[in-house]
Coordinates of C-alpha atoms and ligand atoms in Angstrom, one line a residue:
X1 CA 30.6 -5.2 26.7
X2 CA 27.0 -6.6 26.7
X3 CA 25.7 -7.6 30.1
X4 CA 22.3 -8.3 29.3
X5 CA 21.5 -12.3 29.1
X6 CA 21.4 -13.7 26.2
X7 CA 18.3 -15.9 24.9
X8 CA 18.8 -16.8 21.5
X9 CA 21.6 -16.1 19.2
X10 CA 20.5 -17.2 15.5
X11 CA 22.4 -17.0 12.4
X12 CA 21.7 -13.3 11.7
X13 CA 20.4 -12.0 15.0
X14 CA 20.3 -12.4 18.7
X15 CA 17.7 -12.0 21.1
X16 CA 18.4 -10.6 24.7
X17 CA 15.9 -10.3 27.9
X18 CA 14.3 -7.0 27.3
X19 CA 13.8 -3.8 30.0
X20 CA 10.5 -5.7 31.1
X21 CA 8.9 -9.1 31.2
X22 CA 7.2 -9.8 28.0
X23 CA 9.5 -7.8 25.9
X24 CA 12.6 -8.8 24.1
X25 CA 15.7 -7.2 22.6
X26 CA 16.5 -8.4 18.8
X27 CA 19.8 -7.5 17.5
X28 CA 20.8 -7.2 13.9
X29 CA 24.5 -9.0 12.8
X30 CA 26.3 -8.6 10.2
X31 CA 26.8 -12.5 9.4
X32 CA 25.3 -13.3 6.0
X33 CA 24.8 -17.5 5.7
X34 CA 23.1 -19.3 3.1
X35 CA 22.6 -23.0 2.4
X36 CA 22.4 -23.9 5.9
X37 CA 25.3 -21.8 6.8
X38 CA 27.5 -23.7 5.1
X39 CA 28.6 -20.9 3.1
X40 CA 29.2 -17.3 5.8
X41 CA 31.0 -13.9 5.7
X42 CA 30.8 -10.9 7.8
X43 CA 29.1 -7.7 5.8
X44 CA 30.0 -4.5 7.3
X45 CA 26.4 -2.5 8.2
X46 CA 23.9 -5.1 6.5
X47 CA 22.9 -5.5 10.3
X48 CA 21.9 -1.7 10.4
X49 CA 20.5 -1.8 6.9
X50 CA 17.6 -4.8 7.9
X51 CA 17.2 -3.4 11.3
X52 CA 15.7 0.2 9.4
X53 CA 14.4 -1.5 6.6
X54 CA 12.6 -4.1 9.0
X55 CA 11.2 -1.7 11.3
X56 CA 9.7 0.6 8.7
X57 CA 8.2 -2.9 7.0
X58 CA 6.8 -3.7 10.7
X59 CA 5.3 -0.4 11.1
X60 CA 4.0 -0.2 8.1
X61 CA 2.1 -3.7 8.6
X62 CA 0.7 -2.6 12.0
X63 CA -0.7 0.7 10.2
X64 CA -3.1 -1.6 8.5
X65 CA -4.1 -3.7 11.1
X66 CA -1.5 -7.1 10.5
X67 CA -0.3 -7.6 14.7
X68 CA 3.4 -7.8 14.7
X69 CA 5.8 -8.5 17.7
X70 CA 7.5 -4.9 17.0
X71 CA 7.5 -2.2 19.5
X72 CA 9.8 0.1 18.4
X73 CA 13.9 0.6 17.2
X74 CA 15.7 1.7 20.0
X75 CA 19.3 2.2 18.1
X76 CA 20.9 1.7 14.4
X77 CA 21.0 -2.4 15.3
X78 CA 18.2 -2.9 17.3
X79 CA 14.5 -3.3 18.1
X80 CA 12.4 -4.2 21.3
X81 CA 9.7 -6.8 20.5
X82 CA 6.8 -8.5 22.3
X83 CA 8.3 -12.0 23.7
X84 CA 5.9 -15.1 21.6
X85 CA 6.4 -18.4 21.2
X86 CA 7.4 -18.8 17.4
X87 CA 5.4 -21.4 15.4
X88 CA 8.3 -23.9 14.3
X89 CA 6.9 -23.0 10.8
X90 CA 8.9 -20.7 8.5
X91 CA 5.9 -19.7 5.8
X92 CA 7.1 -18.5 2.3
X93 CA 4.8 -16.8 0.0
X94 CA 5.8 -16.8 -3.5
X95 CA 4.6 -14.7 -6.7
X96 CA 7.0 -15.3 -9.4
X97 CA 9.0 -18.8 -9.6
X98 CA 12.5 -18.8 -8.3
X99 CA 14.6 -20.6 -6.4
X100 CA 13.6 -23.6 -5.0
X101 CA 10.4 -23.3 -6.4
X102 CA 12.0 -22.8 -9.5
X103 CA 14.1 -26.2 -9.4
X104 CA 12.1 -28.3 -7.8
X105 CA 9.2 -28.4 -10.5
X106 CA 11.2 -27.4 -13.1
X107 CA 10.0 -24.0 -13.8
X108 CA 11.8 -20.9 -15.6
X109 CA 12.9 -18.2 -13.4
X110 CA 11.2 -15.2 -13.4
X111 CA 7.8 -16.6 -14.9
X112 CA 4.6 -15.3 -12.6
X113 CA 3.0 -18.3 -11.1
X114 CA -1.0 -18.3 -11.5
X115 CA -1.3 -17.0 -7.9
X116 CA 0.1 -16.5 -4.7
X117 CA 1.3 -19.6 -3.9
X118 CA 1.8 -20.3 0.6
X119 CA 4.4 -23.0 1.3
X120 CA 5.5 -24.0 5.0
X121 CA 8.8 -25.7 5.8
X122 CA 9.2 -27.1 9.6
X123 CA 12.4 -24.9 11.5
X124 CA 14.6 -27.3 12.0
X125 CA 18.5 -26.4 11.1
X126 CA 19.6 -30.2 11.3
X127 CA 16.8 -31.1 9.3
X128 CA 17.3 -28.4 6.5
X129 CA 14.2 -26.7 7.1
X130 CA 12.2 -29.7 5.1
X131 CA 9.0 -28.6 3.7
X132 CA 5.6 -29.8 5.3
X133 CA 2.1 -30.0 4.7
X134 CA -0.6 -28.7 6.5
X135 CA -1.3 -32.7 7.7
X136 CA 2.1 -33.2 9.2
X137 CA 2.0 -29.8 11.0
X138 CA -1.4 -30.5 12.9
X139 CA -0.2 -34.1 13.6
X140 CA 2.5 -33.3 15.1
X141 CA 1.0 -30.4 17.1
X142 CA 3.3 -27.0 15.4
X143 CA 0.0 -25.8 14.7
X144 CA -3.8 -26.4 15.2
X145 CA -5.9 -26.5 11.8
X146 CA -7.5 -22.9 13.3
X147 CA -3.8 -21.6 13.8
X148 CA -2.9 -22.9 10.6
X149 CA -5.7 -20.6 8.4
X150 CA -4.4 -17.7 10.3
X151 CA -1.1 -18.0 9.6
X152 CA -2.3 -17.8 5.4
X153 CA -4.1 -15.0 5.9
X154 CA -2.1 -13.4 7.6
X155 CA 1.0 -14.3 5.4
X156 CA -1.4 -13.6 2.0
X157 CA -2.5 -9.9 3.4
X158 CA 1.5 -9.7 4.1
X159 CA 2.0 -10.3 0.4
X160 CA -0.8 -8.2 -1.0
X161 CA 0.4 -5.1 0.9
X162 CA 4.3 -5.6 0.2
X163 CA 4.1 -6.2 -3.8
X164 CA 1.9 -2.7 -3.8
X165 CA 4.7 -1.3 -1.4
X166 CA 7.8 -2.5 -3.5
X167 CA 6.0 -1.8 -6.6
X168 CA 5.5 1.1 -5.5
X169 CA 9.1 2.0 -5.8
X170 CA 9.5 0.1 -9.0
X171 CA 11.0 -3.8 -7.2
X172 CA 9.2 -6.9 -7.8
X173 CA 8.3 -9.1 -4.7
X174 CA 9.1 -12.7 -5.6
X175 CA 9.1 -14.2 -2.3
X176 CA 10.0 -14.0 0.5
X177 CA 9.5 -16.2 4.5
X178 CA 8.2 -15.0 7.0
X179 CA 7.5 -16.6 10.8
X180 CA 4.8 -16.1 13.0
X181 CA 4.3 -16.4 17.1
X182 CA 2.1 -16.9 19.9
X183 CA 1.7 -13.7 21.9
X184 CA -0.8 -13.9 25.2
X185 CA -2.3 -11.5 26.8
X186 CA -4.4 -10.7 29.4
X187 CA -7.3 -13.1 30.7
X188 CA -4.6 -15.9 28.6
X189 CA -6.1 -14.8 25.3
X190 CA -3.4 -15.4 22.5
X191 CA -3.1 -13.9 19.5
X192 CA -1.1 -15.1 16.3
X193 CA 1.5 -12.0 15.4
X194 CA 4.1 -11.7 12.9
X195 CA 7.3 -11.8 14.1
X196 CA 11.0 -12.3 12.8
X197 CA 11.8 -9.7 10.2
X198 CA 11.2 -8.8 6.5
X199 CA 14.4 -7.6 5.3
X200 CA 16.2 -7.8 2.0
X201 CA 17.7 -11.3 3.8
X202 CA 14.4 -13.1 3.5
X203 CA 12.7 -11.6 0.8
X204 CA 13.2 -12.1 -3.1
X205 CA 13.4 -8.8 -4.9
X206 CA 14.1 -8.0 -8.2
X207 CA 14.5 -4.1 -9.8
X208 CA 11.2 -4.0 -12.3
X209 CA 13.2 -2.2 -14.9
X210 CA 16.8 -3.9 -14.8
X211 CA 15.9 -7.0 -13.1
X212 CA 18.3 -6.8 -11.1
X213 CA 18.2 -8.6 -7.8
X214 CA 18.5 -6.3 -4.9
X215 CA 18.5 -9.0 -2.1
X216 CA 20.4 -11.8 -0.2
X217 CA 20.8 -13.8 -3.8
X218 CA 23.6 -11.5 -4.3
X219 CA 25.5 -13.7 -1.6
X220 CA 24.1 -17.0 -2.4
X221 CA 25.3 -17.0 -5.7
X222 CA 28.3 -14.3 -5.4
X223 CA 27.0 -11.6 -7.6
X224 CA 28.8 -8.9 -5.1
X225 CA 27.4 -5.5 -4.8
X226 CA 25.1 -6.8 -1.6
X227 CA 25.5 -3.8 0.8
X228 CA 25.2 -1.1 -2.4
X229 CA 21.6 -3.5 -3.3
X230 CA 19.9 -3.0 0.3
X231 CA 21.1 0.2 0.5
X232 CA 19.3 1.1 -2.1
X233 CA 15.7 -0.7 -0.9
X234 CA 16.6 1.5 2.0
X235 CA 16.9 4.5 0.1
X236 CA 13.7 3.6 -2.0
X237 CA 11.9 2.8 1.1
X238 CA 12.9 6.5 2.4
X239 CA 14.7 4.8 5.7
X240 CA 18.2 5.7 4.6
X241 CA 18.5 9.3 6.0
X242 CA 21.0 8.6 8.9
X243 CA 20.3 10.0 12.4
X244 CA 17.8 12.5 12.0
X245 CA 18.7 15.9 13.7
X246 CA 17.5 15.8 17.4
X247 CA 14.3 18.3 18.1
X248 CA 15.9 21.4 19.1
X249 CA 19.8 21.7 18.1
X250 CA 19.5 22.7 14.9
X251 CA 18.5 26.5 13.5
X252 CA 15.5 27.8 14.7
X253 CA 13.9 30.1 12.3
X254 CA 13.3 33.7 14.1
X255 CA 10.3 35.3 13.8
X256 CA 10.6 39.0 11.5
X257 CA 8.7 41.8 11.5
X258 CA 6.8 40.9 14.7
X259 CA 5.0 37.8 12.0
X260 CA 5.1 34.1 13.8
X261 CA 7.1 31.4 12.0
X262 CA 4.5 29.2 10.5
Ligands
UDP301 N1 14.2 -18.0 2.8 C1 14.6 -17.5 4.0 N2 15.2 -18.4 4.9 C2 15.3 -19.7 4.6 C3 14.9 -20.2 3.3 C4 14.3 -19.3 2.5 O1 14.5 -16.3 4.3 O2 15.9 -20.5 5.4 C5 13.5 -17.0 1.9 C6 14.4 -16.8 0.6 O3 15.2 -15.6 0.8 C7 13.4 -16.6 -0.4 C8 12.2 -17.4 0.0 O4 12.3 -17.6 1.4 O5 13.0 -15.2 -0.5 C9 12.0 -18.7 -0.8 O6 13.2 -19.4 -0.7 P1 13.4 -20.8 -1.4 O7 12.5 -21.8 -0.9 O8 13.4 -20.5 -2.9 O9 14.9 -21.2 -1.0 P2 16.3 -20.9 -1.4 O10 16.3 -21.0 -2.9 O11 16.5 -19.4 -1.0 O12 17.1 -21.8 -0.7

């Protein structure tokens, strides 16, 4: 039984009112949709999977300076956030054409695009999610040119410091969305912070040596094998070790021969 009120319930997660104002609780499903939800099944612990591998993503970001909504994990399928007011904007940066990329201009999949290339479609479920320019966002007030230039550097430094990080455990970044919010603090100053998640759900990523595709493609297009592919970007990532041993109940080395345990 969940008491707490609910705010939002999306197509993968739900957001509930968190333990103080400002903060919110965001919950990890295990619905998988694609195409507008038209197509939907239940997968037993992807929810846990993106909640690790999104947490360590987060933290990893905020390491380097990129301000995120995350404040920490507080259980296997969820995280407490800062409350913001999400930009109706989900941003995509892309790498390597796939996808709708791929289709829409006629471009082989797989082929590495000259650079980084920032796209923004307006959040809008009835609408499809159409994709908008930077004119029809400031005219109809998502986002102020100022917010807008943020928002791609933010989303480009995002990029830069994920393909090292996936690289880094041999996957190729080919896309993936991302969504950003308001957050205000003190003396009303607001700051633009990355919110959402990064997860295998909303990222593009492709094993270097097999090219393989370790992400939510594996539902789209019914390749199978989806829990066994972000398991292992869990595992690569080092998140999969379950339930870490709490301090204190397990062996405790005893000192010999009057020496101190180092
Ligand atoms: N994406 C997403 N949510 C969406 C649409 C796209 O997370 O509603 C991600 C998708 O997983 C991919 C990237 O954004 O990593 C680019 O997606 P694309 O525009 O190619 O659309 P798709 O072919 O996935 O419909």
């Amino acid at each position: 039984m969940n008491r707490r009120r609910r705010i939002y319930e999306g197509k993968a997660k739900v957001l509930y009112e968190g333990p103080e104002p400002g903060t919110l609780i965001q919950h990890f499903k295990d619905d998988a949709t694609a195409f507008n939800a038209k197509k939907h099944a239940l997968i037993d612990g992807k929810g846990v999977l993106n909640n690790r591998i999104s947490e360590y993503i987060f933290q990893r970001l905020g390491e380097i300076g990129v301000p995120t909504h995350f404040i920490k994990r507080l259980n296997m399928r969820e995280q407490l956030i800062r409350e913001v007011e999400i930009i109706p904007l989900e941003v995509v940066v892309r790498n390597v054409a796939a996808g709708s990329l791929a289709s829409r201009l006629g471009l082989d999949e797989g082929s590495a695009l000259p650079r980084s290339i920032v796209e923004f479609y307006y959040k809008n479920d009835k609408l499809n999610d159409p994709m908008v320019s930077e004119e029809h966002i400031t005219a109809f007030g998502w986002a102020t040119p100022a917010e807008i230039d943020e928002v791609m550097q933010m989303a480009l430094r995002v990029n830069d410091f994920l393909v090292g990080l996936f690289l880094g455990i041999g996957i190729r970044l080919v896309d993936f969305k991302v969504e950003f919010g308001r957050l205000w603090e003190q003396n009303d100053n607001m700051r633009i912070v990355l919110a959402d998640e990064i997860s295998p759900d909303c990222c593009r990523l492709w094993d270097v040596s097999s090219g393989d595709k370790m992400d939510k493609d594996r539902f789209r297009q019914d390749l199978g094998g989806l829990i066994e592919a972000y398991q292992e970007v869990a595992r690569r990532l080092g998140v999969l070790t379950e339930n870490p041993r709490p301090k204190g109940s397990g062996p405790v080395l005893v000192s010999t021969n009057g020496m101190k345990p180092n």
